[in-house]
CSV table of C-alpha atoms and ligand atoms in Angstrom, one decimal:
chain,number,residue,atom,x,y,z
A,11,UNK,CA,17.4,-30.8,15.9
A,12,UNK,CA,15.8,-27.4,16.2
A,13,UNK,CA,14.1,-26.7,19.6
A,14,UNK,CA,12.0,-23.5,20.0
A,15,UNK,CA,10.2,-22.4,23.1
A,16,UNK,CA,8.8,-19.2,21.6
A,17,UNK,CA,5.6,-18.3,23.3
A,18,UNK,CA,6.3,-20.6,26.3
A,19,UNK,CA,6.8,-19.5,29.9
A,20,UNK,CA,9.4,-21.3,31.9
A,21,UNK,CA,10.4,-21.4,35.6
A,22,UNK,CA,13.9,-22.6,36.7
A,23,UNK,CA,14.8,-23.1,40.4
A,24,UNK,CA,18.4,-22.7,41.5
A,25,UNK,CA,19.0,-20.5,38.5
A,26,UNK,CA,21.8,-18.4,40.2
A,27,UNK,CA,24.7,-20.7,39.5
A,28,UNK,CA,25.8,-23.9,37.6
A,29,UNK,CA,23.3,-26.0,35.7
A,30,UNK,CA,20.3,-23.9,36.7
A,31,UNK,CA,21.8,-20.7,35.5
A,32,UNK,CA,22.9,-22.2,32.2
A,33,UNK,CA,19.4,-23.8,31.8
A,34,UNK,CA,17.7,-20.4,32.3
A,35,UNK,CA,19.9,-18.7,29.8
A,36,UNK,CA,19.4,-21.5,27.2
A,37,UNK,CA,15.6,-21.4,27.6
A,38,UNK,CA,15.7,-17.6,27.1
A,39,UNK,CA,17.9,-18.1,24.0
A,40,UNK,CA,15.3,-20.6,22.6
A,41,UNK,CA,12.6,-17.9,23.0
A,42,UNK,CA,11.0,-18.8,26.4
A,43,UNK,CA,9.9,-16.1,28.9
A,44,UNK,CA,12.0,-17.3,31.9
A,45,UNK,CA,11.4,-16.8,35.6
A,46,UNK,CA,14.6,-17.5,37.5
A,47,UNK,CA,14.3,-18.5,41.2
A,48,UNK,CA,17.2,-18.6,43.6
A,49,UNK,CA,18.2,-17.4,47.0
A,50,UNK,CA,21.2,-15.1,46.4
A,51,UNK,CA,20.2,-11.7,45.1
A,52,UNK,CA,23.6,-11.0,43.6
A,53,UNK,CA,23.3,-14.0,41.3
A,54,UNK,CA,19.9,-12.8,40.1
A,55,UNK,CA,21.2,-9.3,39.4
A,56,UNK,CA,24.1,-10.6,37.3
A,57,UNK,CA,21.7,-13.0,35.5
A,58,UNK,CA,19.4,-10.2,34.6
A,59,UNK,CA,22.4,-8.2,33.5
A,60,UNK,CA,23.3,-11.0,31.2
A,61,UNK,CA,19.8,-11.5,29.9
A,62,UNK,CA,17.4,-8.6,30.5
A,63,UNK,CA,14.2,-10.6,29.6
A,64,UNK,CA,14.6,-12.9,32.7
A,65,UNK,CA,12.2,-12.3,35.6
A,66,UNK,CA,14.1,-12.7,38.9
A,67,UNK,CA,12.5,-14.2,42.1
A,68,UNK,CA,14.6,-14.3,45.2
A,69,UNK,CA,13.5,-16.8,47.8
A,70,UNK,CA,14.9,-19.6,50.0
A,71,UNK,CA,13.0,-22.6,48.7
A,72,UNK,CA,13.6,-24.4,52.1
A,73,UNK,CA,11.0,-21.9,53.5
A,74,UNK,CA,7.5,-23.2,52.5
A,75,UNK,CA,5.7,-20.0,53.4
A,76,UNK,CA,8.1,-17.6,51.7
A,77,UNK,CA,8.0,-19.8,48.6
A,78,UNK,CA,4.2,-19.7,48.5
A,79,UNK,CA,4.3,-15.9,48.8
A,80,UNK,CA,7.1,-15.4,46.3
A,81,UNK,CA,5.4,-17.5,43.6
A,82,UNK,CA,1.9,-16.2,44.2
A,83,UNK,CA,2.0,-13.9,41.2
A,84,UNK,CA,4.2,-16.0,39.0
A,85,UNK,CA,1.3,-16.6,36.5
A,86,UNK,CA,0.8,-19.6,34.2
A,87,UNK,CA,4.0,-21.6,33.5
A,88,UNK,CA,4.4,-24.2,30.7
A,89,UNK,CA,7.9,-25.5,31.5
A,90,UNK,CA,9.3,-26.1,35.0
A,91,UNK,CA,12.8,-27.2,35.9
A,92,UNK,CA,13.3,-28.2,39.5
A,93,UNK,CA,17.0,-27.8,39.7
A,94,UNK,CA,17.9,-26.3,43.1
A,95,UNK,CA,19.5,-28.7,45.5
A,96,UNK,CA,21.7,-28.8,48.6
A,97,UNK,CA,24.6,-31.2,49.1
A,98,UNK,CA,26.3,-31.7,52.4
A,99,UNK,CA,28.7,-34.7,52.6
A,100,UNK,CA,29.5,-36.7,55.7
A,101,UNK,CA,30.0,-40.3,56.7
A,102,UNK,CA,26.8,-42.2,57.5
A,103,UNK,CA,27.6,-42.4,61.2
A,104,UNK,CA,28.0,-38.6,61.4
A,105,UNK,CA,24.8,-37.4,59.7
A,106,UNK,CA,23.0,-34.9,61.9
A,107,UNK,CA,19.2,-34.2,62.0
A,108,UNK,CA,19.8,-30.7,60.7
A,109,UNK,CA,21.8,-31.9,57.6
A,110,UNK,CA,19.0,-34.4,56.9
A,111,UNK,CA,16.2,-31.8,57.2
A,112,UNK,CA,18.0,-29.1,55.2
A,113,UNK,CA,18.7,-31.5,52.4
A,114,UNK,CA,15.2,-33.0,52.2
A,115,UNK,CA,13.5,-29.6,52.5
A,116,UNK,CA,15.3,-28.3,49.4
A,117,UNK,CA,15.9,-31.4,47.3
A,118,UNK,CA,12.5,-33.1,47.8
A,119,UNK,CA,9.9,-31.0,49.7
A,120,UNK,CA,10.5,-27.8,47.7
A,121,UNK,CA,10.2,-29.8,44.4
A,122,UNK,CA,6.8,-31.1,45.7
A,123,UNK,CA,5.8,-27.5,46.6
A,124,UNK,CA,6.9,-25.7,43.5
A,125,UNK,CA,5.5,-28.4,41.3
A,126,UNK,CA,2.2,-28.3,43.1
A,127,UNK,CA,2.0,-24.5,42.5
A,128,UNK,CA,3.0,-24.8,38.8
A,129,UNK,CA,0.9,-27.9,38.0
A,130,UNK,CA,-2.2,-26.4,39.5
A,131,UNK,CA,-1.8,-23.5,37.1
A,132,UNK,CA,-1.1,-25.9,34.2
A,133,UNK,CA,-4.2,-27.8,35.1
A,134,UNK,CA,-6.3,-24.7,35.3
A,135,UNK,CA,-5.2,-23.4,31.8
A,136,UNK,CA,-5.7,-26.9,30.4
A,137,UNK,CA,-2.8,-26.5,28.0
A,138,UNK,CA,-0.6,-29.1,29.7
A,139,UNK,CA,3.1,-28.7,30.2
A,140,UNK,CA,6.5,-30.3,31.0
A,141,UNK,CA,8.4,-30.6,34.2
A,142,UNK,CA,12.0,-31.8,34.5
A,143,UNK,CA,13.4,-32.6,38.0
A,144,UNK,CA,17.2,-32.5,38.2
A,145,UNK,CA,18.2,-35.7,40.0
A,146,UNK,CA,21.5,-37.5,39.9
A,147,UNK,CA,23.3,-40.8,39.3
A,148,UNK,CA,23.5,-40.7,43.1
A,149,UNK,CA,19.8,-41.7,43.2
A,150,UNK,CA,20.7,-45.2,41.9
A,151,UNK,CA,24.2,-45.8,43.2
A,152,UNK,CA,25.8,-45.7,46.6
A,153,UNK,CA,28.5,-43.0,46.9
A,154,UNK,CA,30.7,-42.7,50.0
A,155,UNK,CA,29.7,-39.8,52.3
A,156,UNK,CA,26.5,-39.2,50.2
A,157,UNK,CA,24.0,-40.9,52.5
A,158,UNK,CA,21.6,-38.0,52.7
A,159,UNK,CA,22.2,-36.7,49.1
A,160,UNK,CA,21.6,-40.2,47.6
A,161,UNK,CA,18.5,-40.6,49.7
A,162,UNK,CA,17.0,-37.2,48.5
A,163,UNK,CA,17.7,-38.1,44.9
A,164,UNK,CA,16.2,-41.6,45.3
A,165,UNK,CA,13.1,-40.0,46.7
A,166,UNK,CA,13.1,-37.4,43.9
A,167,UNK,CA,13.2,-40.2,41.2
A,168,UNK,CA,10.2,-41.9,42.8
A,169,UNK,CA,8.3,-38.6,43.1
A,170,UNK,CA,9.0,-38.0,39.4
A,171,UNK,CA,7.2,-41.2,38.6
A,172,UNK,CA,4.2,-40.5,40.8
A,173,UNK,CA,3.9,-37.0,39.4
A,174,UNK,CA,4.0,-38.5,35.9
A,175,UNK,CA,1.2,-40.9,36.9
A,176,UNK,CA,-1.1,-38.3,38.4
A,177,UNK,CA,-0.3,-35.3,36.2
A,178,UNK,CA,-0.3,-37.3,32.9
A,179,UNK,CA,-4.1,-37.0,32.4
A,180,UNK,CA,-3.7,-33.2,32.4
A,181,UNK,CA,-1.1,-33.6,29.6
A,182,UNK,CA,1.7,-32.7,31.9
A,183,UNK,CA,4.8,-34.7,31.3
A,184,UNK,CA,7.3,-35.2,34.2
A,185,UNK,CA,10.8,-36.6,33.8
A,186,UNK,CA,14.1,-36.4,35.5
A,187,UNK,CA,17.7,-36.0,34.3
A,188,UNK,CA,20.3,-37.9,36.3
A,189,UNK,CA,23.8,-36.5,35.6
A,190,UNK,CA,27.1,-37.8,36.7
A,191,UNK,CA,29.6,-35.3,38.2
A,192,UNK,CA,29.6,-31.8,36.7
A,193,UNK,CA,32.3,-29.5,37.9
A,194,UNK,CA,30.1,-26.7,39.2
A,195,UNK,CA,30.4,-25.4,42.8
A,196,UNK,CA,28.5,-28.5,44.0
A,197,UNK,CA,30.6,-30.8,41.9
A,198,UNK,CA,33.8,-29.3,43.3
A,199,UNK,CA,32.5,-30.0,46.8
A,200,UNK,CA,32.6,-33.7,46.3
A,201,UNK,CA,35.1,-34.3,43.6
A,202,UNK,CA,37.9,-31.7,43.5
A,203,UNK,CA,40.2,-34.2,45.3
A,204,UNK,CA,42.2,-35.7,42.4
A,205,UNK,CA,42.2,-39.2,44.0
A,206,UNK,CA,38.4,-39.2,44.4
A,207,UNK,CA,37.9,-37.8,40.9
A,208,UNK,CA,40.1,-40.4,39.4
A,209,UNK,CA,38.3,-43.2,41.1
A,210,UNK,CA,35.0,-41.9,39.7
A,211,UNK,CA,36.4,-41.2,36.2
A,212,UNK,CA,37.8,-44.7,36.0
A,213,UNK,CA,34.3,-46.1,36.3
A,214,UNK,CA,32.8,-43.8,33.5
A,215,UNK,CA,33.1,-45.6,30.1
A,216,UNK,CA,33.3,-42.2,28.3
A,217,UNK,CA,36.2,-41.3,30.6
A,218,UNK,CA,35.1,-37.8,31.5
A,219,UNK,CA,32.7,-35.9,33.8
A,220,UNK,CA,29.6,-34.3,32.3
A,221,UNK,CA,29.8,-30.7,31.1
A,222,UNK,CA,27.0,-28.3,32.1
A,223,UNK,CA,25.9,-28.2,28.4
A,224,UNK,CA,25.4,-32.0,28.4
A,225,UNK,CA,22.9,-31.7,31.1
A,226,UNK,CA,21.2,-28.5,29.7
A,227,UNK,CA,20.7,-30.1,26.3
A,228,UNK,CA,19.0,-33.1,27.9
A,229,UNK,CA,16.8,-30.8,30.0
A,230,UNK,CA,15.8,-28.9,26.8
A,231,UNK,CA,15.0,-32.1,25.0
A,232,UNK,CA,12.7,-33.3,27.9
A,233,UNK,CA,11.0,-30.0,28.0
A,234,UNK,CA,10.5,-29.9,24.3
A,235,UNK,CA,7.8,-31.4,22.0
A,236,UNK,CA,10.7,-33.7,20.7
A,237,UNK,CA,10.0,-35.9,23.7
A,238,UNK,CA,6.2,-35.6,23.5
A,239,UNK,CA,5.5,-39.3,24.4
A,240,UNK,CA,8.1,-39.5,27.2
A,241,UNK,CA,7.0,-39.2,30.8
A,242,UNK,CA,8.1,-40.8,34.1
A,243,UNK,CA,11.7,-41.5,33.0
A,244,UNK,CA,15.0,-41.0,34.8
A,245,UNK,CA,17.3,-40.1,31.9
A,246,UNK,CA,20.9,-40.7,32.8
A,247,UNK,CA,23.6,-38.2,31.6
A,248,UNK,CA,26.4,-40.3,33.1
A,249,UNK,CA,28.7,-41.4,30.3
A,250,UNK,CA,27.7,-45.0,30.9
A,251,UNK,CA,28.6,-45.0,34.7
A,252,UNK,CA,25.5,-46.9,35.8
A,253,UNK,CA,25.6,-49.4,32.9
A,254,UNK,CA,28.7,-51.1,34.4
B,27,NDP,P1,25.3,-25.4,42.2
B,27,NDP,O1,25.6,-25.5,43.7
B,27,NDP,O2,26.3,-24.9,41.3
B,27,NDP,O3,24.0,-24.4,42.1
B,27,NDP,C1,22.8,-24.7,42.8
B,27,NDP,C2,21.9,-23.5,42.7
B,27,NDP,O4,20.7,-23.8,43.5
B,27,NDP,C3,22.5,-22.2,43.3
B,27,NDP,O5,22.1,-21.1,42.5
B,27,NDP,C4,21.9,-22.2,44.7
B,27,NDP,O6,21.9,-20.9,45.2
B,27,NDP,C5,20.5,-22.7,44.4
B,27,NDP,N1,19.9,-23.2,45.6
B,27,NDP,C6,20.4,-24.1,46.5
B,27,NDP,N2,19.6,-24.2,47.6
B,27,NDP,C7,18.6,-23.2,47.4
B,27,NDP,C8,17.4,-22.8,48.2
B,27,NDP,N3,17.2,-23.4,49.4
B,27,NDP,N4,16.6,-21.9,47.7
B,27,NDP,C9,16.9,-21.3,46.4
B,27,NDP,N5,17.9,-21.7,45.7
B,27,NDP,C10,18.8,-22.6,46.1
B,27,NDP,O7,24.7,-26.8,41.8
B,27,NDP,P2,24.7,-27.6,40.4
B,27,NDP,O8,24.4,-26.6,39.3
B,27,NDP,O9,25.9,-28.4,40.4
B,27,NDP,O10,23.5,-28.5,40.6
B,27,NDP,C11,22.2,-28.3,40.0
B,27,NDP,C12,21.4,-29.6,40.1
B,27,NDP,O11,22.1,-30.7,39.5
B,27,NDP,C13,21.2,-30.1,41.6
B,27,NDP,O12,19.9,-30.6,41.7
B,27,NDP,C14,22.2,-31.1,41.8
B,27,NDP,O13,21.8,-32.0,42.8
B,27,NDP,C15,22.2,-31.8,40.4
B,27,NDP,N6,23.4,-32.5,40.2
B,27,NDP,C16,24.7,-31.9,40.2
B,27,NDP,C17,25.8,-32.7,40.0
B,27,NDP,C18,27.2,-32.1,40.0
B,27,NDP,O14,28.1,-32.9,40.1
B,27,NDP,N7,27.3,-30.8,40.1
B,27,NDP,C19,25.7,-34.1,39.6
B,27,NDP,C20,24.4,-34.6,39.5
B,27,NDP,C21,23.3,-33.9,39.8
B,27,NDP,P3,23.0,-20.5,46.3
B,27,NDP,O15,24.3,-20.6,45.7
B,27,NDP,O16,22.6,-19.1,46.6
B,27,NDP,O17,22.8,-21.4,47.5
């Protein structure tokens, strides 16, 4: 299946590392003009070195005002990937207000904000668009020490559906991808302990974690016109984990 984004403008958040970085590079390879948003300048510098056409934007998405200023001149966008997220793991009884606020401000509030900025532009140009929110299997399944992370991704799934409802009339499709574990920096945080990893792996029918490419390919599909009639879905990339 050939996917082309020639002539499209894309914005990817959390594009410095992991899934976001690979998504930004894949979109550029498919012909999109990509704006990469993340908070570590060194990551942006190496990304632009790898792909000179990428436009870098350095901002902490937890900061509402700074995000507003940073995206002021971003121009019309056709494809948005809300990928940036923060994970901090702790037992339920030890969750602090700061951990809660930090997680919700990046994983949920920043998605709302960046999507508002981009969707207003899509509405104004009248040419529609596609938004993919990077959620998780954790939105639908209790995982030990993941109280806040699970809660943010559950909220994100519901926000995806309401966005699909309200933005649909403007021909803006909104979907989420919900991966199982991927061994990025974030994945290693929760699953590098071999015992924990084995417990999770034993519950995945395909018997492996997802690769970054598995997630990127699903994002590209949901951004592309190959999924023209799909909106409001949470598309699992979990090797069957949630089916059992
Ligand atoms: P990584 O930690 O590898 O990368 C996350 C990226 O987001 C980094 O570039 C990070 O920048 C950036 N980011 C985080 N917070 C902010 C912020 N406040 N402002 C701007 N940029 C920020 O994560 P993954 O690639 O693993 O995860 C990508 C997405 O996939 C997330 O939404 C995650 O929840 C989801 N996911 C991941 C899974 C996994 O097992 N890895 C499983 C299921 C879902 P910096 O490094 O500078 O902080």
